[in-house]
XYZ file of C-alpha atoms in Angstrom:
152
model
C 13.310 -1.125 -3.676
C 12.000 -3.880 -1.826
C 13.255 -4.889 1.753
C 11.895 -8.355 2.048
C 12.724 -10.245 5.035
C 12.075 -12.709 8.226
C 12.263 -11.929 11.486
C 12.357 -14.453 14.579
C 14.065 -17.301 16.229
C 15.964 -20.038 14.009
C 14.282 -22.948 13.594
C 10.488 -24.439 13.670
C 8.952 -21.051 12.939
C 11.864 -20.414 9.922
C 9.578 -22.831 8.322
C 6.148 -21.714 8.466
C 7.712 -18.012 7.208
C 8.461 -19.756 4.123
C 5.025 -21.380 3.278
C 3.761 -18.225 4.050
C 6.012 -16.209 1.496
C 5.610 -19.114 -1.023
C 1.524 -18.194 -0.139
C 2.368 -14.640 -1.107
C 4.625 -14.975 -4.067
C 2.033 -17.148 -5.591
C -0.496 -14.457 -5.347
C 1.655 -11.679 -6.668
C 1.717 -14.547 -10.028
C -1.528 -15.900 -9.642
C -0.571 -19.643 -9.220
C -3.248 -20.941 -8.056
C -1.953 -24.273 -8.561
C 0.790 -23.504 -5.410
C -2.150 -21.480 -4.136
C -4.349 -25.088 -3.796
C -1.274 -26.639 -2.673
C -0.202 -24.283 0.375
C -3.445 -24.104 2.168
C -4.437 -26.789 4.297
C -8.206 -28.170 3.426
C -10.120 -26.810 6.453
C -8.077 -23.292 6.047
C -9.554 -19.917 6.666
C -9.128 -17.223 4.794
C -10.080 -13.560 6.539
C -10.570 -10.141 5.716
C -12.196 -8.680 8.517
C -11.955 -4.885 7.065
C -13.318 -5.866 3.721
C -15.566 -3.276 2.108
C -19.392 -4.986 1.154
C -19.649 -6.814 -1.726
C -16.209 -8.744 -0.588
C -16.240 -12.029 1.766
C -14.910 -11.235 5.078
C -14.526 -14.942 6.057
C -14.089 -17.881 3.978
C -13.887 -21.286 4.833
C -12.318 -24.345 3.388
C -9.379 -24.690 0.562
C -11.669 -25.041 -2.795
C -13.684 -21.942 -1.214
C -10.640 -20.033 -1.077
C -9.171 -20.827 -4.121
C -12.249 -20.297 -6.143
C -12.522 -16.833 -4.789
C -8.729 -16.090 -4.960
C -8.982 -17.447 -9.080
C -11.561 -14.619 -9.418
C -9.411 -11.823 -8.629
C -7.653 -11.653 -11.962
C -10.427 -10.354 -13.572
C -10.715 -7.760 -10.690
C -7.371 -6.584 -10.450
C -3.904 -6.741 -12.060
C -1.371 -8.909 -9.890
C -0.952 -7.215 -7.080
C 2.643 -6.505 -6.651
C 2.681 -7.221 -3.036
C 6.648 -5.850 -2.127
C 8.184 -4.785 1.349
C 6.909 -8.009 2.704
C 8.336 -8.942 6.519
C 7.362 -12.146 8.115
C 7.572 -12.581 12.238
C 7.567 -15.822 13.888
C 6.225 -15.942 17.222
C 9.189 -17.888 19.414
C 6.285 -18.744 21.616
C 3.946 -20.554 18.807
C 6.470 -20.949 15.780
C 3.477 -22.151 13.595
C 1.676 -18.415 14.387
C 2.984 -15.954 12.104
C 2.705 -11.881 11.547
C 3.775 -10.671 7.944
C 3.878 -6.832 6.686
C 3.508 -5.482 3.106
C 2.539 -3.248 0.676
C 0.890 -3.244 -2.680
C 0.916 -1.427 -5.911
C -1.505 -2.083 -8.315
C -4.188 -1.262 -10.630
C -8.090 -2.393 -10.865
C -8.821 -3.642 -14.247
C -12.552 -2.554 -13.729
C -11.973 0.983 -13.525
C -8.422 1.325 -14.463
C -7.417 3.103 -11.395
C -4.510 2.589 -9.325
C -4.913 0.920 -6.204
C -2.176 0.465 -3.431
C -2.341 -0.286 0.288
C -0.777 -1.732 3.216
C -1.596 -4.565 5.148
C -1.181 -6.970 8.177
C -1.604 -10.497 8.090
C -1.939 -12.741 11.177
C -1.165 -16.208 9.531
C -0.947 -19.981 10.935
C 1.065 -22.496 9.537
C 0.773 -26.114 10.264
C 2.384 -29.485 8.914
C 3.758 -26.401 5.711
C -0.084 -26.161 4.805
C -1.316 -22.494 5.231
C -4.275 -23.052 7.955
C -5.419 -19.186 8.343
C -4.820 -16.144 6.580
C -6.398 -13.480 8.566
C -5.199 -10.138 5.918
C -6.089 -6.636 7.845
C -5.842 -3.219 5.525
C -7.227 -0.192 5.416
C -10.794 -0.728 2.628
C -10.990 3.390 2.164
C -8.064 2.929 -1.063
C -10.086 0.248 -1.960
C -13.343 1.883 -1.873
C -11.959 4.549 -3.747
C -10.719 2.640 -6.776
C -13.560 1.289 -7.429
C -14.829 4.161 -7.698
C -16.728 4.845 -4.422
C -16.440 7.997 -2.468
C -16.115 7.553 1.538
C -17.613 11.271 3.447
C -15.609 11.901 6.213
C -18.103 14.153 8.803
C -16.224 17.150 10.147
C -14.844 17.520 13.358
C-alpha cells in the first residue's frame, strides 16, 4: 500500500514537488526521455553513500542521463513507493523527498530493497540537484558482496 504524498506550504514550492515526483515516476518507468527533460543542463546528480564501482557525483544533464540509461541492464525498475516530498517554506525551490524501493538486480537475480533520502533543488521546473542518501550495505549485498561487521 503506498502512502504517497506532499508536505509543505501552498504555493511556489507545490511546484517544484511535482517536477520532482515527475523525476521519480520516470525512473520507476525508465523514461529517460522525461528523465532528459526534467533536469536542468548544469544539474547534479549525488550519491554520496554509493558503494565503489558507482559515481558518487555526477555533473551535467547528458552525464546523468547516460548513467541513469545504464541502470536497466543493472536492475529491474525500481519500484520506488511510499514516496513523501517536503517543501522548505523558507526556499520553496529546496526540496526533501522519502521512499522506499523494492526490487531485484538482474545481475545476480537477488532482491534488492532500501530506503532513501533525497535532498533535491528545483528551479524554473528543471531538476537542478538530486543529492539521493541510502544505506549501500543492501546494495552491497545483492550484488553479491559480503560487508564484516567487527564485534563489539
Amino acid at each position: 500500500m503506498s502512502t504517497d504524498r506532499v508536505t509543505g506550504g501552498i504555493g511556489p514550492g507545490t511546484a517544484g514537488a511535482e517536477v520532482l515526483r515527475r523525476f521519480i515516476d520516470a525512473i520507476n518507468t525508465w523514461d529517460f526521455d522525461t528523465i532528459r527533460d526534467i533536469l536542468d543542463p548544469g544539474c547534479v546528480f549525488e550519491m554520496p553513500f554509493a558503494p565503489g564501482g558507482f559515481p558518487r557525483r555526477i555533473e551535467g544533464r547528458a552525464a546523468t542521463v547516460e548513467f541513469l540509461s545504464r541502470m536497466p541492464d543493472f536492475i529491474e525498475p525500481e519500484n520506488l513507493h511510499d514516496v513523501t516530498i517536503h517543501t522548505f517554506t523558507d526556499d520553496p525551490a529546496e526540496l526533501l523527498a522519502q521512499y522506499r524501493s523494492a526490487t531485484r538486480l538482474r545481475t545476480t537475480g537477488a532482491e534488492y530493497g532500501n530506503s532513501y533520502l533525497v535532498r533535491a533543488r528545483v528551479r524554473d521546473r528543471r531538476l537542478q540537484r538530486f543529492a539521493e542518501f541510502y544505506d549501500p550495505v543492501p546494495l552491497v549485498v545483492a550484488m553479491g558482496g559480503t560487508v564484516q561487521v567487527p564485534p563489539v
